[in-house]
GROMACS .gro file of C-alpha atoms in nm:
model
  257
    1MET     CA    1  -2.703   0.685  -0.270
    2PRO     CA    2  -2.453   0.920  -0.106
    3VAL     CA    3  -2.079   0.873  -0.095
    4GLU     CA    4  -1.938   0.882   0.258
    5ILE     CA    5  -1.584   0.999   0.331
    6THR     CA    6  -1.413   0.947   0.667
    7TRP     CA    7  -1.073   1.103   0.730
    8TRP     CA    8  -0.862   0.910   0.981
    9GLY     CA    9  -0.559   1.140   0.952
   10HIS     CA   10  -0.265   1.188   0.715
   11ALA     CA   11  -0.363   1.026   0.380
   12THR     CA   12  -0.582   0.756   0.538
   13CYS     CA   13  -0.949   0.777   0.442
   14THR     CA   14  -1.242   0.541   0.407
   15VAL     CA   15  -1.456   0.598   0.100
   16THR     CA   16  -1.789   0.415   0.112
   17ASP     CA   17  -1.972   0.396  -0.220
   18SER     CA   18  -2.236   0.143  -0.327
   19ASP     CA   19  -2.179  -0.050  -0.001
   20VAL     CA   20  -1.811  -0.097  -0.088
   21ARG     CA   21  -1.554   0.025   0.165
   22VAL     CA   22  -1.233   0.160   0.011
   23LEU     CA   23  -0.940   0.242   0.241
   24THR     CA   24  -0.661   0.473   0.124
   25ASP     CA   25  -0.294   0.455   0.231
   26PRO     CA   26  -0.359   0.284   0.568
   27LEU     CA   27  -0.142   0.425   0.849
   28PHE     CA   28  -0.245   0.327   1.200
   29ALA     CA   29   0.081   0.394   1.386
   30ARG     CA   30   0.141   0.628   1.678
   31ARG     CA   31   0.502   0.662   1.569
   32LEU     CA   32   0.681   0.603   1.239
   33ALA     CA   33   1.061   0.638   1.242
   34HIS     CA   34   1.123   1.004   1.333
   35LEU     CA   35   0.755   1.099   1.309
   36ARG     CA   36   0.496   1.091   1.583
   37ARG     CA   37   0.124   1.141   1.567
   38ARG     CA   38   0.060   1.480   1.723
   39ARG     CA   39  -0.310   1.523   1.653
   40GLY     CA   40  -0.606   1.289   1.647
   41ALA     CA   41  -0.657   0.958   1.820
   42LEU     CA   42  -0.536   0.645   1.649
   43PRO     CA   43  -0.804   0.507   1.416
   44PRO     CA   44  -1.016   0.244   1.595
   45PRO     CA   45  -1.024  -0.120   1.479
   46GLY     CA   46  -1.335  -0.043   1.274
   47ALA     CA   47  -1.115   0.169   1.049
   48TRP     CA   48  -0.921  -0.142   0.952
   49ARG     CA   49  -1.227  -0.291   0.781
   50ALA     CA   50  -1.227  -0.255   0.404
   51ASP     CA   51  -1.318  -0.441   0.090
   52VAL     CA   52  -1.016  -0.297  -0.086
   53ALA     CA   53  -0.716  -0.093   0.029
   54LEU     CA   54  -0.526   0.138  -0.206
   55VAL     CA   55  -0.157   0.226  -0.174
   56SER     CA   56  -0.050   0.531  -0.371
   57HIS     CA   57   0.331   0.496  -0.352
   58LEU     CA   58   0.611   0.329  -0.165
   59HIS     CA   59   0.707   0.591   0.094
   60ALA     CA   60   0.672   0.444   0.443
   61ASP     CA   61   0.400   0.688   0.553
   62HIS     CA   62   0.183   0.560   0.267
   63LEU     CA   63   0.291   0.196   0.237
   64HIS     CA   64   0.316   0.094   0.604
   65VAL     CA   65   0.347  -0.283   0.626
   66PRO     CA   66   0.245  -0.316   0.997
   67SER     CA   67  -0.075  -0.124   0.925
   68LEU     CA   68  -0.152  -0.335   0.619
   69ALA     CA   69  -0.101  -0.647   0.832
   70ARG     CA   70  -0.404  -0.546   1.039
   71LEU     CA   71  -0.641  -0.576   0.744
   72ALA     CA   72  -0.876  -0.872   0.751
   73PRO     CA   73  -0.794  -1.189   0.558
   74GLY     CA   74  -0.913  -1.171   0.201
   75THR     CA   75  -0.898  -0.791   0.175
   76ARG     CA   76  -0.800  -0.675  -0.173
   77LEU     CA   77  -0.484  -0.463  -0.177
   78LEU     CA   78  -0.378  -0.259  -0.478
   79VAL     CA   79  -0.012  -0.150  -0.481
   80PRO     CA   80   0.210   0.016  -0.744
   81ARG     CA   81   0.363  -0.225  -0.991
   82GLY     CA   82   0.695  -0.355  -0.857
   83ALA     CA   83   0.611  -0.284  -0.493
   84PRO     CA   84   0.666  -0.641  -0.363
   85ARG     CA   85   1.017  -0.639  -0.508
   86ALA     CA   86   1.099  -0.302  -0.353
   87VAL     CA   87   0.929  -0.372  -0.018
   88PRO     CA   88   0.991  -0.736   0.078
   89GLY     CA   89   0.758  -0.708   0.378
   90LEU     CA   90   0.465  -0.706   0.138
   91ARG     CA   91   0.541  -1.068   0.049
   92ARG     CA   92   0.463  -1.170   0.406
   93LEU     CA   93   0.106  -1.043   0.383
   94ALA     CA   94  -0.021  -1.375   0.255
   95HIS     CA   95  -0.364  -1.315   0.409
   96LEU     CA   96  -0.430  -1.030   0.163
   97ARG     CA   97  -0.515  -1.047  -0.208
   98VAL     CA   98  -0.237  -0.827  -0.345
   99SER     CA   99  -0.251  -0.690  -0.700
  100GLU     CA  100   0.018  -0.478  -0.864
  101VAL     CA  101  -0.128  -0.197  -1.074
  102ALA     CA  102  -0.016   0.087  -1.299
  103PRO     CA  103  -0.189   0.386  -1.460
  104GLY     CA  104  -0.471   0.278  -1.689
  105ASP     CA  105  -0.557  -0.037  -1.493
  106GLU     CA  106  -0.908  -0.093  -1.358
  107THR     CA  107  -1.024  -0.325  -1.079
  108ARG     CA  108  -1.387  -0.407  -1.002
  109ILE     CA  109  -1.502  -0.467  -0.644
  110GLY     CA  110  -1.875  -0.524  -0.624
  111GLU     CA  111  -2.050  -0.227  -0.784
  112VAL     CA  112  -1.736  -0.012  -0.775
  113VAL     CA  113  -1.454   0.021  -1.030
  114VAL     CA  114  -1.119   0.151  -0.909
  115ARG     CA  115  -0.933   0.324  -1.190
  116VAL     CA  116  -0.558   0.387  -1.155
  117VAL     CA  117  -0.426   0.727  -1.265
  118PRO     CA  118  -0.078   0.882  -1.267
  119ALA     CA  119   0.071   1.103  -0.997
  120ARG     CA  120   0.377   1.328  -1.007
  121HIS     CA  121   0.581   1.213  -0.709
  122ASP     CA  122   0.894   1.014  -0.627
  123GLY     CA  123   0.786   0.650  -0.634
  124ARG     CA  124   1.097   0.497  -0.477
  125ARG     CA  125   1.109   0.327  -0.137
  126LEU     CA  126   1.343   0.576   0.025
  127PRO     CA  127   1.611   0.543   0.143
  128LEU     CA  128   1.629   0.178   0.043
  129GLY     CA  129   1.749   0.041  -0.288
  130PRO     CA  130   1.720   0.148  -0.649
  131HIS     CA  131   1.385  -0.010  -0.732
  132HIS     CA  132   1.127   0.219  -0.886
  133SER     CA  133   0.751   0.192  -0.883
  134PRO     CA  134   0.509   0.449  -1.022
  135ALA     CA  135   0.342   0.689  -0.782
  136LEU     CA  136  -0.031   0.657  -0.833
  137GLY     CA  137  -0.366   0.819  -0.777
  138TYR     CA  138  -0.698   0.638  -0.786
  139VAL     CA  139  -1.052   0.722  -0.897
  140VAL     CA  140  -1.324   0.523  -0.718
  141GLU     CA  141  -1.622   0.501  -0.953
  142GLY     CA  142  -1.958   0.381  -0.820
  143GLU     CA  143  -2.254   0.604  -0.750
  144GLY     CA  144  -1.998   0.883  -0.745
  145ARG     CA  145  -1.648   0.940  -0.876
  146THR     CA  146  -1.398   1.004  -0.596
  147TYR     CA  147  -1.040   1.100  -0.675
  148PHE     CA  148  -0.773   1.007  -0.421
  149ALA     CA  149  -0.459   1.190  -0.530
  150GLY     CA  150  -0.208   1.019  -0.299
  151ASP     CA  151   0.097   1.246  -0.306
  152THR     CA  152   0.133   1.447  -0.623
  153GLY     CA  153   0.237   1.775  -0.770
  154LEU     CA  154   0.035   1.954  -1.034
  155PHE     CA  155   0.091   1.821  -1.385
  156ASP     CA  156  -0.030   1.929  -1.727
  157GLU     CA  157  -0.224   1.610  -1.799
  158MET     CA  158  -0.407   1.603  -1.464
  159VAL     CA  159  -0.752   1.686  -1.602
  160LYS     CA  160  -0.716   1.443  -1.894
  161GLU     CA  161  -0.581   1.158  -1.681
  162VAL     CA  162  -0.815   1.197  -1.383
  163GLY     CA  163  -1.126   1.286  -1.580
  164PRO     CA  164  -1.450   1.429  -1.440
  165VAL     CA  165  -1.488   1.365  -1.067
  166ASP     CA  166  -1.747   1.446  -0.803
  167VAL     CA  167  -1.517   1.443  -0.499
  168ALA     CA  168  -1.144   1.516  -0.470
  169LEU     CA  169  -0.934   1.403  -0.172
  170LEU     CA  170  -0.634   1.631  -0.207
  171PRO     CA  171  -0.312   1.656  -0.003
  172VAL     CA  172  -0.262   2.010   0.122
  173GLY     CA  173   0.050   1.977   0.338
  174GLY     CA  174   0.297   1.724   0.467
  175TRP     CA  175   0.467   1.579   0.772
  176GLY     CA  176   0.754   1.824   0.802
  177PRO     CA  177   0.836   2.195   0.788
  178TYR     CA  178   0.917   2.192   0.415
  179LEU     CA  179   0.748   2.036   0.113
  180GLY     CA  180   0.973   1.906  -0.163
  181GLU     CA  181   0.899   1.852  -0.528
  182GLY     CA  182   0.594   1.647  -0.617
  183HIS     CA  183   0.364   1.776  -0.344
  184LEU     CA  184   0.061   2.000  -0.319
  185ASP     CA  185   0.046   2.274  -0.061
  186ALA     CA  186  -0.278   2.461   0.007
  187GLY     CA  187  -0.227   2.696  -0.287
  188ARG     CA  188  -0.142   2.429  -0.541
  189ALA     CA  189  -0.428   2.212  -0.413
  190ALA     CA  190  -0.663   2.506  -0.472
  191GLU     CA  191  -0.527   2.529  -0.827
  192ALA     CA  192  -0.600   2.157  -0.868
  193LEU     CA  193  -0.963   2.234  -0.778
  194VAL     CA  194  -0.974   2.500  -1.049
  195ARG     CA  195  -0.853   2.246  -1.304
  196LEU     CA  196  -1.055   1.942  -1.191
  197ALA     CA  197  -1.376   2.126  -1.096
  198PRO     CA  198  -1.519   1.859  -0.864
  199ARG     CA  199  -1.843   1.921  -0.678
  200SER     CA  200  -1.678   1.862  -0.339
  201ALA     CA  201  -1.331   1.837  -0.190
  202VAL     CA  202  -1.175   1.710   0.133
  203PRO     CA  203  -0.824   1.821   0.235
  204VAL     CA  204  -0.595   1.544   0.364
  205HIS     CA  205  -0.226   1.480   0.437
  206TYR     CA  206  -0.171   1.753   0.695
  207GLY     CA  207  -0.194   1.815   1.068
  208THR     CA  208  -0.132   1.457   1.186
  209TYR     CA  209   0.237   1.358   1.194
  210TRP     CA  210   0.537   1.579   1.271
  211PRO     CA  211   0.907   1.511   1.329
  212ILE     CA  212   1.005   1.448   1.689
  213GLY     CA  213   1.178   1.747   1.844
  214MET     CA  214   1.065   1.993   1.574
  215ASP     CA  215   0.745   2.124   1.728
  216ALA     CA  216   0.871   2.482   1.716
  217VAL     CA  217   1.008   2.469   1.359
  218ARG     CA  218   0.763   2.634   1.118
  219PRO     CA  219   0.462   2.514   1.321
  220HIS     CA  220   0.222   2.688   1.082
  221GLU     CA  221   0.305   2.416   0.827
  222PHE     CA  222   0.144   2.169   1.069
  223HIS     CA  223  -0.151   2.372   1.196
  224THR     CA  224  -0.273   2.590   0.910
  225PRO     CA  225  -0.287   2.403   0.574
  226GLY     CA  226  -0.649   2.287   0.614
  227ASP     CA  227  -0.785   2.634   0.691
  228GLU     CA  228  -0.563   2.791   0.427
  229PHE     CA  229  -0.694   2.548   0.167
  230VAL     CA  230  -1.053   2.633   0.262
  231ARG     CA  231  -0.978   3.004   0.224
  232LEU     CA  232  -0.797   2.974  -0.109
  233ALA     CA  233  -1.052   2.732  -0.252
  234GLY     CA  234  -1.325   2.984  -0.166
  235GLU     CA  235  -1.139   3.251  -0.362
  236ARG     CA  236  -1.034   3.045  -0.665
  237ALA     CA  237  -1.299   2.771  -0.692
  238PRO     CA  238  -1.607   2.899  -0.509
  239GLN     CA  239  -1.828   2.647  -0.686
  240VAL     CA  240  -1.657   2.361  -0.499
  241ALA     CA  241  -1.793   2.265  -0.157
  242VAL     CA  242  -1.490   2.208   0.068
  243HIS     CA  243  -1.531   1.990   0.378
  244ARG     CA  244  -1.249   2.025   0.630
  245LEU     CA  245  -1.289   1.722   0.852
  246GLY     CA  246  -1.145   1.656   1.194
  247HIS     CA  247  -0.970   1.329   1.261
  248GLY     CA  248  -1.227   1.050   1.257
  249GLU     CA  249  -1.502   1.273   1.118
  250SER     CA  250  -1.719   1.180   0.820
  251VAL     CA  251  -1.919   1.361   0.557
  252ARG     CA  252  -2.198   1.219   0.340
  253LEU     CA  253  -2.204   1.369  -0.007
  254GLU     CA  254  -2.497   1.344  -0.242
  255VAL     CA  255  -2.386   1.271  -0.597
  256ALA     CA  256  -2.592   1.294  -0.914
  257ARG     CA  257  -2.499   1.055  -1.195
   0.00000   0.00000   0.00000
């Protein structure tokens, strides 16, 4: 059975494996604070449907309470440990089955196991409060093994912590003209492919949101990361099939287990 990946924009994807729909970092807003969606239509209501939603860290473009509120009653929601304390709005989502998780935890949904892995990224809810939660990645294990990296930098234990994977959903850019610590750009994401050696990869977290009034500031950081990742991956990890999706596009990937 193939694994199907749909990219809705930014870090929001649907991974369908073994008839289980997994939604990553749901963000369905046209505008978020100083950011506006510059490319791609808003995901349709069908994108809100999931058996489980995964939140990688507490930054508002990854943990967006109004988007989470659109999920159907009974949807499982995995969030970093301590998130409800740091983000009080989560406590109002009584229609969801919220679980706090940390690296090493596993959650079964039907025929799929979601394994929580570390990420190297600031896990705070900026700019609010001192509360810390771990930034996370997730590996969705069913017919295939799909790694959703969330936001992360490269780290020495990446291969050991993530383990063998068939598909890697890797951030290759950001939402502004500069990337800070704890991020992958196209080059570092290509290096992650060298280390992880998946069969397939899909670039995410680029070309969707951009600060209002900054269209002319380093526009290549908005437009080019996807193509640059494809080019660099071809040079450094030619054995990996890279699928650069448009917003709302899907790819079905055969996996052999």
